Short mmCIF file of C-alpha atoms in Angstrom, two decimals:
data_model
loop_
_atom_site.label_atom_id
_atom_site.label_comp_id
_atom_site.label_asym_id
_atom_site.label_seq_id
_atom_site.Cartn_x
_atom_site.Cartn_y
_atom_site.Cartn_z
CA MET W 1 -20.36 43.33 -22.49
CA SER W 2 -20.26 39.53 -22.87
CA LYS W 3 -17.87 37.73 -20.59
CA ASN W 4 -17.00 35.36 -23.46
CA VAL W 5 -14.62 36.22 -26.31
CA ASP W 6 -15.62 35.25 -29.88
CA MET W 7 -12.44 33.58 -31.13
CA LEU W 8 -13.72 32.55 -34.56
CA ASN W 9 -14.76 35.82 -36.16
CA GLY W 10 -13.27 39.26 -36.82
CA PRO W 11 -9.80 40.72 -36.10
CA THR W 12 -7.78 38.71 -33.59
CA LEU W 13 -5.16 40.99 -32.00
CA LYS W 14 -7.54 43.02 -29.84
CA LYS W 15 -9.40 39.87 -28.77
CA ILE W 16 -6.17 38.10 -27.90
CA ILE W 17 -5.17 41.01 -25.67
CA VAL W 18 -8.64 41.15 -24.07
CA PHE W 19 -8.47 37.41 -23.43
CA ALA W 20 -4.89 37.47 -22.15
CA LEU W 21 -5.09 40.46 -19.82
CA PRO W 22 -7.28 38.79 -17.17
CA ILE W 23 -4.98 35.73 -17.21
CA ILE W 24 -1.94 37.97 -16.80
CA ALA W 25 -3.65 40.03 -14.11
CA MET W 26 -4.78 36.85 -12.36
CA SER W 27 -1.27 35.39 -12.35
CA ILE W 28 0.38 38.65 -11.30
CA LEU W 29 -2.13 39.16 -8.52
CA GLN W 30 -1.53 35.61 -7.35
CA GLN W 31 2.20 36.23 -7.36
CA LEU W 32 1.71 39.53 -5.54
CA PHE W 33 -0.15 37.65 -2.85
CA ASN W 34 2.61 35.02 -2.76
CA SER W 35 5.16 37.81 -2.65
CA ALA W 36 3.31 39.21 0.34
CA ASP W 37 3.74 35.79 1.98
CA VAL W 38 7.47 35.91 1.29
CA ALA W 39 7.82 39.51 2.46
CA VAL W 40 5.89 38.88 5.68
CA VAL W 41 7.94 35.76 6.45
CA GLY W 42 11.21 37.45 5.51
CA HIS W 43 10.63 40.46 7.74
CA TYR W 44 8.88 38.83 10.70
CA CYS W 45 10.17 35.23 10.80
CA GLY W 46 13.76 35.49 9.61
CA ASN W 47 15.95 34.14 6.83
CA ARG W 48 15.39 30.44 7.49
CA ALA W 49 11.62 30.79 7.26
CA LEU W 50 12.01 32.87 4.08
CA ALA W 51 14.15 30.15 2.50
CA ALA W 52 11.65 27.45 3.55
CA VAL W 53 8.61 29.18 2.02
CA GLY W 54 10.30 30.78 -0.98
CA SER W 55 12.26 27.78 -2.26
CA ASN W 56 9.45 25.22 -2.33
CA ALA W 57 8.09 26.05 -5.81
CA PRO W 58 10.24 23.47 -7.67
CA VAL W 59 9.14 20.73 -5.26
CA ILE W 60 5.46 21.65 -5.54
CA ASN W 61 5.58 21.98 -9.33
CA THR W 62 7.34 18.64 -9.71
CA LEU W 63 4.43 16.87 -8.02
CA ILE W 64 1.52 18.72 -9.65
CA ASN W 65 2.65 19.49 -13.21
CA ILE W 66 1.35 16.28 -14.76
CA PHE W 67 -2.17 17.12 -13.59
CA VAL W 68 -1.97 20.80 -14.48
CA GLY W 69 -1.02 19.58 -17.96
CA LEU W 70 -4.20 17.49 -18.07
CA SER W 71 -6.22 20.65 -17.39
CA LEU W 72 -4.59 22.18 -20.48
CA GLY W 73 -5.62 19.05 -22.38
CA ALA W 74 -9.21 19.63 -21.26
CA ASN W 75 -9.01 23.23 -22.48
CA VAL W 76 -7.81 22.15 -25.95
CA VAL W 77 -10.40 19.37 -26.27
CA ILE W 78 -13.35 21.59 -25.29
CA SER W 79 -12.11 24.53 -27.41
CA THR W 80 -11.84 22.22 -30.43
CA LEU W 81 -15.37 20.91 -29.86
CA ILE W 82 -16.63 24.50 -29.83
CA GLY W 83 -14.84 25.18 -33.13
CA GLN W 84 -16.34 22.01 -34.61
CA ASN W 85 -19.79 23.01 -33.32
CA LYS W 86 -20.17 19.63 -31.56
CA LYS W 87 -22.27 20.98 -28.71
CA HIS W 88 -23.63 17.58 -27.69
CA GLU W 89 -20.09 16.39 -26.86
CA ILE W 90 -19.16 19.33 -24.60
CA PRO W 91 -21.01 18.13 -21.43
CA LYS W 92 -19.29 14.73 -21.68
CA ALA W 93 -15.87 16.39 -21.93
CA ILE W 94 -16.60 18.75 -19.01
CA HIS W 95 -17.79 16.00 -16.66
CA THR W 96 -14.81 13.85 -17.61
CA ALA W 97 -12.42 16.72 -16.93
CA MET W 98 -13.91 17.48 -13.52
CA THR W 99 -13.84 13.81 -12.55
CA VAL W 100 -10.13 13.79 -13.41
CA ALA W 101 -9.73 16.95 -11.30
CA ALA W 102 -11.27 15.28 -8.24
CA ILE W 103 -9.19 12.11 -8.59
CA SER W 104 -6.00 14.11 -9.20
CA GLY W 105 -6.54 16.28 -6.12
CA ILE W 106 -7.06 13.35 -3.78
CA PHE W 107 -4.06 11.49 -5.21
CA LEU W 108 -1.76 14.51 -4.83
CA LEU W 109 -2.92 15.12 -1.26
CA ALA W 110 -1.97 11.55 -0.29
CA LEU W 111 1.30 11.65 -2.24
CA GLY W 112 2.33 14.98 -0.73
CA MET W 113 1.76 13.73 2.80
CA LEU W 114 3.89 10.65 2.18
CA ILE W 115 6.96 11.95 0.36
CA THR W 116 7.40 15.63 1.33
CA LYS W 117 10.31 15.05 3.73
CA LYS W 118 12.00 12.60 1.35
CA ILE W 119 11.97 15.07 -1.55
CA LEU W 120 13.34 17.87 0.61
CA LEU W 121 16.20 15.61 1.67
CA LEU W 122 16.76 14.58 -1.96
CA VAL W 123 17.33 18.19 -3.07
CA ASN W 124 19.78 18.73 -0.21
CA THR W 125 17.64 21.24 1.69
CA PRO W 126 19.81 22.92 4.37
CA SER W 127 19.36 21.36 7.80
CA ASP W 128 18.40 24.69 9.37
CA VAL W 129 15.52 25.05 6.88
CA ILE W 130 14.12 21.54 6.40
CA ASP W 131 11.72 21.47 9.39
CA TYR W 132 10.08 24.75 8.32
CA ALA W 133 9.88 23.57 4.69
CA THR W 134 8.23 20.29 5.71
CA ILE W 135 5.53 22.07 7.72
CA TYR W 136 4.75 24.46 4.86
CA LEU W 137 4.67 21.79 2.14
CA ARG W 138 2.37 19.45 4.05
CA LEU W 139 -0.10 22.25 4.68
CA TYR W 140 0.12 23.22 1.00
CA PHE W 141 -0.66 19.68 -0.15
CA LEU W 142 -3.73 19.52 2.07
CA GLY W 143 -5.21 22.02 -0.38
CA MET W 144 -4.48 19.94 -3.50
CA PRO W 145 -8.11 18.92 -4.20
CA PHE W 146 -9.08 22.61 -4.28
CA ILE W 147 -6.08 23.54 -6.45
CA MET W 148 -7.02 20.88 -9.01
CA ILE W 149 -10.66 21.96 -9.02
CA TYR W 150 -9.59 25.57 -9.64
CA ASN W 151 -7.19 24.62 -12.45
CA PHE W 152 -9.65 22.42 -14.32
CA SER W 153 -12.63 24.75 -13.78
CA SER W 154 -10.63 27.73 -15.02
CA ALA W 155 -9.45 25.74 -18.07
CA ILE W 156 -13.05 24.88 -18.93
CA LEU W 157 -14.17 28.51 -18.59
CA ARG W 158 -11.22 29.70 -20.72
CA SER W 159 -12.18 27.29 -23.48
CA LYS W 160 -15.30 29.37 -24.13
CA GLY W 161 -13.52 32.71 -23.74
CA ASP W 162 -14.29 33.46 -20.08
CA THR W 163 -11.13 34.63 -18.33
CA GLN W 164 -12.65 37.40 -16.21
CA ARG W 165 -14.59 35.49 -13.57
CA PRO W 166 -11.66 33.22 -12.56
CA MET W 167 -9.64 36.42 -12.17
CA TYR W 168 -12.20 37.98 -9.83
CA ILE W 169 -12.21 34.81 -7.74
CA LEU W 170 -8.44 34.84 -7.49
CA ILE W 171 -8.47 38.47 -6.40
CA ALA W 172 -10.90 37.67 -3.60
CA SER W 173 -9.01 34.60 -2.39
CA GLY W 174 -5.67 36.41 -2.66
CA ILE W 175 -6.83 39.31 -0.51
CA ILE W 176 -8.06 36.82 2.07
CA ASN W 177 -4.68 35.07 1.91
CA VAL W 178 -2.76 38.29 2.62
CA LEU W 179 -5.06 39.27 5.49
CA LEU W 180 -4.78 35.82 7.05
CA ASN W 181 -0.98 35.94 6.69
CA LEU W 182 -0.85 39.19 8.60
CA LEU W 183 -3.20 37.81 11.23
CA PHE W 184 -1.51 34.44 11.73
CA VAL W 185 2.11 35.60 11.46
CA ILE W 186 2.13 39.05 13.07
CA VAL W 187 -0.78 38.84 15.53
CA PHE W 188 -0.73 35.15 16.50
CA ASN W 189 3.02 34.63 15.87
CA MET W 190 2.40 31.32 14.05
CA GLY W 191 5.37 31.68 11.66
CA VAL W 192 5.61 29.32 8.69
CA ARG W 193 2.65 27.30 9.95
CA GLY W 194 0.48 30.42 9.77
CA VAL W 195 1.53 31.10 6.16
CA GLY W 196 0.70 27.49 5.24
CA ILE W 197 -2.76 27.64 6.86
CA ALA W 198 -3.53 30.95 5.12
CA THR W 199 -2.53 29.43 1.77
CA LEU W 200 -4.70 26.37 2.41
CA ILE W 201 -7.77 28.49 3.19
CA SER W 202 -7.32 30.75 0.16
CA ASN W 203 -6.90 27.75 -2.17
CA ALA W 204 -10.09 26.24 -0.77
CA ILE W 205 -11.99 29.47 -1.46
CA SER W 206 -10.77 29.77 -5.07
CA GLY W 207 -11.49 26.11 -5.84
CA LEU W 208 -15.00 26.13 -4.39
CA LEU W 209 -15.97 29.40 -6.06
CA THR W 210 -14.91 28.27 -9.55
CA LEU W 211 -16.77 25.01 -8.96
CA TYR W 212 -19.84 27.08 -8.07
CA LEU W 213 -19.56 28.93 -11.40
CA LEU W 214 -19.71 25.68 -13.34
CA LEU W 215 -22.63 24.44 -11.28
CA LYS W 216 -24.53 27.64 -12.21
CA GLU W 217 -23.59 27.60 -15.92
CA LYS W 218 -26.31 27.12 -18.51
CA ASP W 219 -26.80 24.61 -21.32
CA ASP W 220 -23.73 22.70 -22.48
CA PHE W 221 -21.31 24.08 -19.86
CA LYS W 222 -23.41 23.32 -16.78
CA LEU W 223 -21.79 20.90 -14.35
CA ASN W 224 -23.94 18.35 -12.54
CA LEU W 225 -22.09 16.60 -9.70
CA MET W 226 -24.44 13.61 -9.99
CA LYS W 227 -23.30 13.11 -13.59
CA LEU W 228 -19.57 13.04 -12.96
CA HIS W 229 -18.11 10.19 -14.96
CA ILE W 230 -15.27 9.23 -17.28
CA ASP W 231 -16.02 9.29 -21.01
CA PHE W 232 -13.06 7.34 -22.33
CA LYS W 233 -13.12 8.91 -25.79
CA HIS W 234 -12.68 12.38 -24.30
CA LEU W 235 -10.31 11.13 -21.60
CA LYS W 236 -8.08 9.72 -24.33
CA ARG W 237 -7.96 13.09 -26.12
CA ILE W 238 -7.37 14.97 -22.86
CA VAL W 239 -4.49 12.62 -22.01
CA GLN W 240 -3.05 12.78 -25.56
CA ILE W 241 -2.82 16.57 -25.35
CA GLY W 242 -2.42 17.08 -21.61
CA LEU W 243 -0.02 14.30 -20.60
CA PRO W 244 2.85 15.52 -22.82
CA ALA W 245 2.18 19.07 -21.58
CA GLY W 246 2.30 17.79 -18.01
CA LEU W 247 5.48 15.84 -18.71
CA GLN W 248 6.98 19.03 -20.13
CA GLY W 249 6.21 20.81 -16.88
CA LEU W 250 7.47 17.82 -14.91
CA VAL W 251 10.87 17.60 -16.60
CA PHE W 252 11.13 21.37 -16.36
CA SER W 253 10.57 21.13 -12.60
CA ILE W 254 12.97 18.20 -12.23
CA SER W 255 15.70 20.25 -13.91
CA ASN W 256 14.86 23.14 -11.57
CA MET W 257 15.14 20.79 -8.60
CA CYS W 258 18.63 19.87 -9.80
CA ILE W 259 19.41 23.59 -9.92
CA LEU W 260 17.92 23.93 -6.44
CA ARG W 261 20.26 21.20 -5.24
CA GLY W 262 23.18 23.20 -6.60
CA LEU W 263 21.78 26.36 -5.06
CA ASN W 264 21.45 24.69 -1.67
CA SER W 265 25.20 24.03 -1.73
CA PHE W 266 25.76 27.78 -1.17
CA GLY W 267 23.75 27.78 2.09
CA SER W 268 20.50 29.27 3.37
CA ASP W 269 21.47 32.89 2.59
CA ALA W 270 21.82 32.01 -1.10
CA VAL W 271 18.51 30.12 -1.03
CA ALA W 272 16.77 33.08 0.62
CA GLY W 273 18.24 35.59 -1.85
CA SER W 274 17.44 33.41 -4.84
CA SER W 275 13.89 32.90 -3.56
CA ALA W 276 13.42 36.66 -3.35
CA ALA W 277 14.74 37.18 -6.90
CA LEU W 278 12.52 34.40 -8.23
CA ASN W 279 9.47 36.56 -7.53
CA PHE W 280 10.55 39.03 -10.22
CA GLU W 281 11.15 36.26 -12.74
CA MET W 282 7.64 34.99 -12.16
CA TYR W 283 6.11 38.36 -13.04
CA SER W 284 7.94 38.34 -16.38
CA TYR W 285 6.81 34.77 -17.01
CA PHE W 286 3.18 35.60 -16.33
CA ILE W 287 3.13 38.04 -19.24
CA ILE W 288 4.22 35.14 -21.44
CA CYS W 289 1.79 32.75 -19.75
CA GLY W 290 -1.20 34.96 -20.56
CA PHE W 291 -0.41 34.98 -24.26
CA ASN W 292 0.55 31.32 -24.55
CA GLN W 293 -2.76 30.33 -22.93
CA SER W 294 -4.50 32.68 -25.36
CA CYS W 295 -2.60 31.03 -28.19
CA THR W 296 -3.78 27.55 -27.20
CA SER W 297 -7.45 28.52 -26.81
CA PHE W 298 -7.66 30.65 -29.97
CA ILE W 299 -5.80 28.21 -32.19
CA SER W 300 -7.77 25.21 -30.86
CA GLN W 301 -11.09 26.79 -31.78
CA ASN W 302 -9.91 28.04 -35.17
CA TYR W 303 -8.21 24.77 -36.02
CA GLY W 304 -11.42 22.97 -35.17
CA ALA W 305 -13.22 25.35 -37.57
CA LYS W 306 -10.50 24.80 -40.24
CA GLN W 307 -9.48 28.45 -40.23
CA PHE W 308 -5.81 27.76 -40.80
CA ASP W 309 -4.72 31.25 -41.87
CA ARG W 310 -6.16 32.64 -38.64
CA CYS W 311 -4.17 30.02 -36.71
CA LYS W 312 -0.90 31.28 -38.20
CA ARG W 313 -1.82 34.91 -37.58
CA ILE W 314 -2.81 34.16 -33.99
CA MET W 315 0.57 32.54 -33.31
CA LYS W 316 2.48 35.56 -34.65
CA GLU W 317 0.39 38.05 -32.67
CA CYS W 318 0.66 36.07 -29.43
CA LEU W 319 4.42 35.68 -29.85
CA LEU W 320 4.93 39.39 -30.52
CA CYS W 321 2.83 40.47 -27.53
CA ALA W 322 4.50 37.97 -25.19
CA PHE W 323 8.03 38.86 -26.25
CA ILE W 324 7.58 42.64 -26.01
CA GLY W 325 5.77 42.43 -22.67
CA ALA W 326 8.39 40.12 -21.13
CA LEU W 327 11.25 42.21 -22.51
CA VAL W 328 9.96 45.45 -21.00
CA LEU W 329 9.29 43.88 -17.61
CA SER W 330 12.52 41.88 -17.35
CA GLN W 331 14.67 44.89 -18.19
CA THR W 332 12.77 46.92 -15.59
CA TRP W 333 13.75 44.35 -12.94
CA VAL W 334 17.40 44.50 -14.01
CA TRP W 335 17.46 48.31 -13.93
CA ALA W 336 15.74 48.62 -10.52
CA ARG W 337 17.12 45.50 -8.81
CA ASP W 338 19.03 47.38 -6.08
CA LEU W 339 15.82 48.97 -4.83
CA LEU W 340 13.33 46.17 -5.49
CA CYS W 341 15.19 43.30 -3.83
CA LYS W 342 15.05 45.14 -0.50
CA ILE W 343 11.30 44.49 -0.43
CA TYR W 344 11.94 40.86 0.48
CA THR W 345 14.90 40.80 2.82
CA LYS W 346 17.05 43.05 5.01
CA ASN W 347 19.91 40.55 5.20
CA GLU W 348 22.85 42.01 3.27
CA ILE W 349 24.25 38.64 2.16
CA ALA W 350 20.87 37.38 0.95
CA LEU W 351 20.29 40.75 -0.73
CA ASP W 352 23.52 40.41 -2.68
CA TYR W 353 22.54 36.95 -3.91
CA ALA W 354 19.12 38.27 -4.96
CA LYS W 355 20.55 41.15 -7.02
CA ARG W 356 23.08 38.88 -8.72
CA ARG W 357 20.33 36.44 -9.72
CA VAL W 358 18.09 39.17 -11.14
CA PHE W 359 20.91 40.45 -13.34
CA THR W 360 22.12 37.04 -14.55
CA VAL W 361 18.71 35.53 -15.31
CA GLU W 362 16.52 38.46 -16.34
CA MET W 363 18.86 40.03 -18.91
CA LEU W 364 17.68 37.41 -21.43
CA GLY W 365 14.37 36.52 -19.77
CA ALA W 366 12.27 37.44 -22.83
CA LEU W 367 13.69 34.41 -24.67
CA VAL W 368 11.22 32.25 -22.75
CA ALA W 369 8.40 33.78 -24.85
CA THR W 370 9.66 32.16 -28.04
CA TYR W 371 9.53 28.52 -27.03
CA GLU W 372 6.51 28.89 -24.71
CA VAL W 373 4.19 30.48 -27.30
CA LEU W 374 5.34 28.20 -30.12
CA SER W 375 4.81 25.21 -27.83
CA SER W 376 1.26 26.39 -27.08
CA ALA W 377 0.57 26.92 -30.80
CA LEU W 378 1.63 23.36 -31.58
CA ARG W 379 -0.65 22.02 -28.84
CA GLY W 380 -3.50 24.09 -30.23
CA ILE W 381 -3.35 22.10 -33.48
CA GLY W 382 -3.07 18.79 -31.65
CA TRP W 383 0.71 18.36 -31.50
CA SER W 384 1.77 17.92 -27.90
CA THR W 385 4.53 15.31 -27.92
CA VAL W 386 6.95 17.28 -30.10
CA PRO W 387 7.15 20.41 -27.87
CA THR W 388 7.48 18.14 -24.84
CA ALA W 389 10.45 16.36 -26.40
CA ILE W 390 12.08 19.69 -27.24
CA VAL W 391 11.65 21.04 -23.71
CA LEU W 392 12.88 17.70 -22.32
CA PHE W 393 16.11 18.18 -24.23
CA GLY W 394 16.40 21.96 -24.06
CA THR W 395 15.73 22.32 -20.35
CA CYS W 396 16.12 19.01 -18.57
CA VAL W 397 19.00 17.42 -20.50
CA ILE W 398 20.93 20.64 -21.07
CA ARG W 399 20.51 21.85 -17.49
CA ILE W 400 21.40 18.55 -15.84
CA THR W 401 24.40 18.19 -18.14
CA TRP W 402 25.54 21.73 -17.31
CA ILE W 403 25.21 21.16 -13.57
CA ASN W 404 27.20 17.94 -13.73
CA THR W 405 29.94 19.34 -15.95
CA ALA W 406 30.42 23.12 -16.22
CA PHE W 407 29.08 23.86 -12.73
CA LYS W 408 31.21 21.16 -11.11
CA MET W 409 34.29 22.58 -12.80
CA VAL W 410 33.51 26.19 -11.85
CA HIS W 411 31.44 26.07 -8.67
CA THR W 412 30.14 29.65 -8.59
CA TYR W 413 26.70 31.13 -8.14
CA GLU W 414 26.73 32.86 -11.55
CA ASN W 415 27.90 29.73 -13.34
CA LEU W 416 24.91 27.88 -11.90
CA LEU W 417 22.43 30.55 -12.99
CA ILE W 418 23.79 31.01 -16.52
CA VAL W 419 22.25 27.65 -17.42
CA TYR W 420 18.85 29.37 -17.64
CA PRO W 421 19.58 31.60 -20.67
CA VAL W 422 21.64 28.82 -22.28
CA SER W 423 18.74 26.36 -22.12
CA TRP W 424 16.22 29.00 -23.24
CA THR W 425 18.22 29.78 -26.34
CA ILE W 426 18.53 26.13 -27.38
CA SER W 427 14.81 25.45 -26.71
CA ALA W 428 13.74 28.53 -28.70
CA ILE W 429 15.75 27.51 -31.78
CA LEU W 430 14.46 23.93 -31.74
CA MET W 431 10.83 24.98 -31.16
CA ALA W 432 10.95 27.47 -34.06
CA VAL W 433 12.20 24.74 -36.40
CA ALA W 434 9.42 22.39 -35.23
CA TRP W 435 6.73 25.04 -35.78
CA ILE W 436 7.97 25.82 -39.30
CA ILE W 437 7.93 22.15 -40.33
CA ILE W 438 4.59 21.19 -38.74
CA SER W 439 2.66 24.35 -39.64
CA LYS W 440 3.82 24.09 -43.27
CA LYS W 441 2.25 20.65 -43.47
CA TYR W 442 -0.95 21.14 -41.47
CA LEU W 443 -1.80 24.83 -41.83
CA ASN W 444 -1.14 25.34 -45.55
CA VAL W 445 -4.38 23.70 -46.65
CA LYS W 446 -7.14 25.45 -48.60
CA GLN W 447 -9.84 26.28 -46.11
CA PRO W 448 -13.61 26.57 -46.46
CA SER W 449 -15.94 29.41 -45.57
CA PRO W 450 -17.98 30.12 -43.47
CA VAL W 451 -16.07 29.41 -40.24
CA GLN W 452 -18.26 26.80 -38.60
CA THR W 453 -17.64 23.19 -39.67
CA LYS W 454 -18.70 19.83 -38.35
CA SER W 455 -15.43 17.95 -38.25
CA ILE W 456 -11.68 18.06 -38.73
CA SER W 457 -10.48 16.28 -41.85
CA ASN W 458 -6.88 17.49 -41.58
CA LYS W 459 -6.17 16.18 -38.13
CA PRO W 460 -2.50 15.48 -37.32
CA SER W 461 -1.69 11.81 -37.14
CA GLU W 462 -0.12 12.32 -33.69
CA ALA W 463 -3.34 13.56 -32.17
#
């Protein structure tokens, strides 16, 4: 069986699922490995170490989201070139993308070393946690070049329908991560430092192995390190699509950092419990993530080939799959929260905070599918600024406003967490309206047959 999925021909639903499953499995496996980190730290290093490792995601995401967005831009650009059958342009786009990956990784490494402590102080990290958090974050940022290489390499492979090999690489590096955690924390008693070193090593393995895949590719997708360069035409397109996507992730993370600041006001037990509950939310999100990445890749290729009816069908199928999958998983977490939260902590106070977060946030967790998939569909047809603006308002503005008004008036844990479903609902409504307006204009055009075409004549003015 070919490792690449043909996105341009035949029924789409089965292919979307085949494409999405490795992405979902890859993300879930990665989270399982991260959950193993949290569980090991929680059981063997105590509550403060658990809070330090488990609460760092908003800080990390704030610093890297711009560049992860650029990798999405590379995916859209290369997928569109495939749909347009512009094979001679693909190597230029790939070498540009990997050059951006290298520059991004080095920049983030330096930035992380310089401002880690300042950011942790900015979000009001509890004093009994901040030293552990600083150690972990600095070790994490040492691996940034490898993380960027993995993200961009995987995006390039996904653009041609290959989601399986990045998954196998992640499985291997994740297993190594768990084994090293057990070795460094339990055997060598290295605590948070051991978890950070294990994460650094596993990120290096995943980045180097995906780079090796590109070096061994054939024809248009083969990477030659001696030919790394910036093609400004392709860089412009990558930035046009990827920068708004990265800004969307950035403002999302900034709003989460504001929530983290509010969370920190309840003390380290609340941070530890919330960190444990966050693991379950991530599993639900990864179902959505698999289908919104499928949506971007499939729609990019079909839009490039002017198959507009297929674009609309792909969006509907991705949205349905993402919503049902997230709904089933999120309600499972709510139903089994008393049992599942005990995996991460034995502390009764932290456990109570964890169970309360699962119930408050996950009851409506499937709403995320609506605005995430529609956002990915818009990016697939070249519209990236509009979904970014919607998420900026729906998550960042709404959440910050809530924290500075409703949360200040009623300073309770539940009143802080309720901002998640409120912001999801507003974002979903706005994104649906945007999709209806834009798709009516750009996807209701008579389309040619056969599928392969040389250029896009109906390109959105934004892109």
